[in-house]
Amino acid sequence: MNFEFQNPTRIIFGAGTITRLGEVVSEYGRKALIVTGGGSVKRSGVFDNVVASLKAAGIEYAECSDVEPNPRITSVSRGADIVRAEGCDVIVVLGGGSVMDASKVISAAALYDGNPWDMILHGQEEVYVPTEALPVITVPTLAATGSEVNCGAVITNEETTVKSFIQIPLLYPKVAVMDPELTVSVPKDQTAYGVCDLITHVTESYLNGVDNTPVQDRLAEGVIHTAMEWGPKAIADGNDVEARAQVMWAASVALIGWAQVGTDAPYPVHMMEHTVSAYHDITHAAGLSIINPAWMRFAVKSNTAKYVQFAERLFGLQAKSEGDLDCALEGINRFEEFLRSIDCPTRFSELGITDELFETYAKDTLKIVSDGKGNLPGRPFLSVDDMIEIFRAAL
Amino acid sequence: MNFEFQNPTRIIFGAGTITRLGEVVSEYGRKALIVTGGGSVKRSGVFDNVVASLKAAGIEYAECSDVEPNPRITSVSRGADIVRAEGCDVIVVLGGGSVMDASKVISAAALYDGNPWDMILHGQEEVYVPTEALPVITVPTLAATGSEVNCGAVITNEETTVKSFIQIPLLYPKVAVMDPELTVSVPKDQTAYGVCDLITHVTESYLNGVDNTPVQDRLAEGVIHTAMEWGPKAIADGNDVEARAQVMWAASVALIGWAQVGTDAPYPVHMMEHTVSAYHDITHAAGLSIINPAWMRFAVKSNTAKYVQFAERLFGLQAKSEGDLDCALEGINRFEEFLRSIDCPTRFSELGITDELFETYAKDTLKIVSDGKGNLPGRPFLSVDDMIEIFRAAL
């Protein structure tokens, strides 16, 4: 277990912290690009509050709105163009994971003359690794991805139907201003997707990582326990700020890196899902909710002891032995039941997706990440046929 | 639950990472002050390896050795003097918590013309808050305090018999190079004390913090579980590098801040112990091991539900209700049994300490931290009589 870890993002967490945004932004720049998604932050009044806070601190702003749920590289280019045209020197992002991901890439693209798609891993031999970026201040309005406190971003190229990612320390946000009150208007289904998303972030590292990472395992289990306890409360009553706060913090901790250090884990479920949602405009977490249990049932035999641990520690089951496959499978059943209990889909058919493109998804996934021998890294490594089998089990 | 959090320390973890030290130090300076304790790093060969790595990277060095187990302010002044005399521009610290704590204060004292004791909280009206410090690179040789990844330091003034602390973001180490192989020669008793120390760091925030911090609770429980599982393995076989690595990482996670964010917890057991070990040259963790269970039995009625949670989640006990005092007390008994199973003392008499100075410890503790009304903050707040009662229960 050798690793390096550093997460320099400064976190300001709590109800009402949004009022401090202007003061925080003024430490980093004089003119902000405010990046937003589909308009909910305008309808909810958050945008106006943010502008008021910036103005009070003497910060000017320009705007890049309408970033898509699966953010496109053209939106990145558009944002970078606005930064250059308007002379912005800091980026403030209001929204969920998609908007935050786009903003992180905009921060580097604005200082790069080439095509921003050069920075995204997508099977080309050389990826351009940016070395400078504008400061980014994240203001999450949805608890889900942890993007507010990590250095990753997932971007779609709509021309080539490729969805892939960048993850480099340069892209850590300078500050995350996390105000759970901003999430009270998130509808039930998106709240539930957020819960599924955050859980999947830790099941990936937990189930695909190397052996003997006991601290990391316990942290991951702690995040899942918390999500299963407080997620349903936030879904049941969106105005429960306490539940909103717990889910928001759990989502950040899920992908801040604490549960991942030293696990050296590939994220096969994410890689497969990215390919699916490059073809269908579905919420990322809906795809995860469908693929993850099916993947677990495929992978359980490769790493049974870990699934037994999952079953015992998360669902209180009692295994007969370390390799008790029945117990491991029952743990997966219970997990899937939890997803269904919060109304997340667990079959493609629920979203109207058929088996038509299963082979395409599998082959496309390998174009993004592969071991060079036609397999997707994970525990176990997956061939095209394996992936098709998993997709089919989730039909 | 409102909080701010930022821990910028870069962590390089794993067996063999010590060979990278010179390269790392060269990013921060050209001449290092190497700070060490009683000489074990010289006997074990670690010091020579470090010097070789520095030399290979073209780094000169000066030396400040013999920092005490409960580090004294005079050692801080001595280290700062060497920095100035030798023109050092970076500090490399090899040792346990005491040596790391001293080094962090040296890093600020070297750039401050006044008395370094001005920086330490000790009941005076104005504490001097330093604003600049040399970069510090920590190389822990003992898994215990987490000092390698946090910004706190505990220092003793031997003239006034006051032991107190400083904790400011300026003092975060730049890098922690954590090589578990450096800890294989730590003797059984010191290894056990390290396990007790790290557990006490999280019981303090867990049991003294505000309500409704579920993620933090789970992280704290994860650290304790890991310490109770892997600590005895490291004690049984010092050469078990796997166990050494798990305990080393658990010790860092225990006080890196992840389990503490938002808990707003005072550390009453630490405050009482600091006063005791200001009078007796005992290992800090030995004092903690004695005071912590006695304090828990005193405090249990003020926060019974949390102690029930502790009993259930850590020791698998089943409470009859949220307020089941018997279950809570049984959890404390089990915890004390664990401490005894790794040969940590749980009574003052085992260290030859009598009740002679109990009132003095209690009154001195209030000189360091007090609510202004004669009570030590915690759950519950403790009067002088309360503290004496706790000390007496641990006699």
Tab-separated table of C-alpha atoms in Angstrom, chain A residues 1-17 20 174 211-216 218-223 225-226 229-230 242 245-246 249-250 253 256-259 261 313, chain B residues 1-17 20 174 211-216 218-223 225-226 229-230 242 245-246 249-250 253 256-259 261 313:
chain	number	residue	atom	x	y	z
A	1	MET	CA	0.000	0.000	0.000
A	2	ASN	CA	2.072	2.917	-1.302
A	3	PHE	CA	0.378	6.148	-2.242
A	4	GLU	CA	0.564	9.900	-2.430
A	5	PHE	CA	-2.271	12.116	-1.300
A	6	GLN	CA	-2.889	15.817	-1.148
A	7	ASN	CA	-6.200	17.600	-1.332
A	8	PRO	CA	-5.655	21.336	-0.928
A	9	THR	CA	-9.267	22.467	-1.377
A	10	ARG	CA	-10.493	24.739	1.404
A	11	ILE	CA	-13.963	23.753	2.569
A	12	ILE	CA	-16.460	26.213	4.016
A	13	PHE	CA	-19.471	24.181	5.077
A	14	GLY	CA	-22.799	25.022	6.642
A	15	ALA	CA	-26.203	26.605	6.370
A	16	GLY	CA	-25.914	30.260	5.400
A	17	THR	CA	-22.295	30.129	4.234
A	20	ARG	CA	-19.629	34.681	2.472
A	174	LYS	CA	-9.433	26.516	-4.452
A	211	ASP	CA	-6.460	-6.036	-0.528
A	212	ASN	CA	-5.641	-4.875	3.008
A	213	THR	CA	-6.902	-1.316	3.098
A	214	PRO	CA	-8.736	-1.515	6.425
A	215	VAL	CA	-8.900	2.209	7.232
A	216	GLN	CA	-10.160	3.003	3.747
A	218	ARG	CA	-14.079	1.574	7.226
A	219	LEU	CA	-14.302	5.092	5.796
A	220	ALA	CA	-16.140	3.793	2.734
A	221	GLU	CA	-18.555	1.800	4.880
A	222	GLY	CA	-19.114	4.881	7.015
A	223	VAL	CA	-20.086	6.922	3.965
A	225	HIS	CA	-24.064	3.807	6.213
A	226	THR	CA	-24.578	7.550	6.434
A	229	GLU	CA	-29.521	6.442	6.981
A	230	TRP	CA	-29.843	10.107	6.009
A	242	GLU	CA	-30.111	18.539	8.809
A	245	ALA	CA	-26.355	18.671	5.334
A	246	GLN	CA	-25.513	15.061	6.154
A	249	TRP	CA	-21.123	16.081	3.472
A	250	ALA	CA	-21.323	12.337	2.757
A	253	VAL	CA	-16.375	12.641	1.621
A	256	ILE	CA	-12.695	13.668	-1.668
A	257	GLY	CA	-10.093	10.902	-1.830
A	258	TRP	CA	-10.025	9.782	1.812
A	259	ALA	CA	-11.639	6.404	1.118
A	261	VAL	CA	-5.998	6.576	-0.981
A	313	ARG	CA	-20.867	-4.634	7.900
B	1	MET	CA	-22.846	21.755	11.799
B	2	ASN	CA	-20.896	24.642	10.291
B	3	PHE	CA	-17.172	24.313	9.799
B	4	GLU	CA	-14.133	25.170	7.747
B	5	PHE	CA	-11.554	22.579	6.775
B	6	GLN	CA	-8.363	22.587	4.802
B	7	ASN	CA	-5.394	20.297	5.239
B	8	PRO	CA	-2.779	21.087	2.612
B	9	THR	CA	-0.114	18.597	3.737
B	10	ARG	CA	1.149	16.383	0.931
B	11	ILE	CA	1.399	12.756	2.023
B	12	ILE	CA	3.900	10.295	0.574
B	13	PHE	CA	3.141	6.946	2.160
B	14	GLY	CA	4.659	3.501	1.869
B	15	ALA	CA	7.531	1.157	2.528
B	16	GLY	CA	10.756	2.510	1.029
B	17	THR	CA	9.524	6.069	0.517
B	20	ARG	CA	12.738	9.943	-1.854
B	174	LYS	CA	4.462	20.848	3.728
B	211	ASP	CA	-24.723	15.911	18.177
B	212	ASN	CA	-25.546	14.755	14.649
B	213	THR	CA	-22.151	14.239	13.052
B	214	PRO	CA	-22.825	10.827	11.491
B	215	VAL	CA	-20.054	10.834	8.867
B	216	GLN	CA	-17.491	11.919	11.445
B	218	ARG	CA	-18.314	6.556	11.313
B	219	LEU	CA	-14.809	7.730	10.409
B	220	ALA	CA	-13.845	7.793	14.098
B	221	GLU	CA	-15.259	4.306	14.634
B	222	GLY	CA	-13.361	3.107	11.573
B	223	VAL	CA	-10.094	4.379	12.996
B	225	HIS	CA	-11.769	-0.590	14.743
B	226	THR	CA	-8.604	-0.552	12.658
B	229	GLU	CA	-7.566	-5.026	14.852
B	230	TRP	CA	-4.071	-4.153	13.602
B	242	GLU	CA	1.744	-4.651	6.914
B	245	ALA	CA	1.590	0.381	7.838
B	246	GLN	CA	-2.024	0.029	8.967
B	249	TRP	CA	-2.063	5.257	8.579
B	250	ALA	CA	-4.704	4.915	11.293
B	253	VAL	CA	-6.163	9.603	9.973
B	256	ILE	CA	-5.632	14.610	10.291
B	257	GLY	CA	-8.941	16.375	10.937
B	258	TRP	CA	-11.321	14.179	8.931
B	259	ALA	CA	-13.065	12.733	11.992
B	261	VAL	CA	-14.540	18.514	11.176
B	313	ARG	CA	-20.645	-0.292	17.029
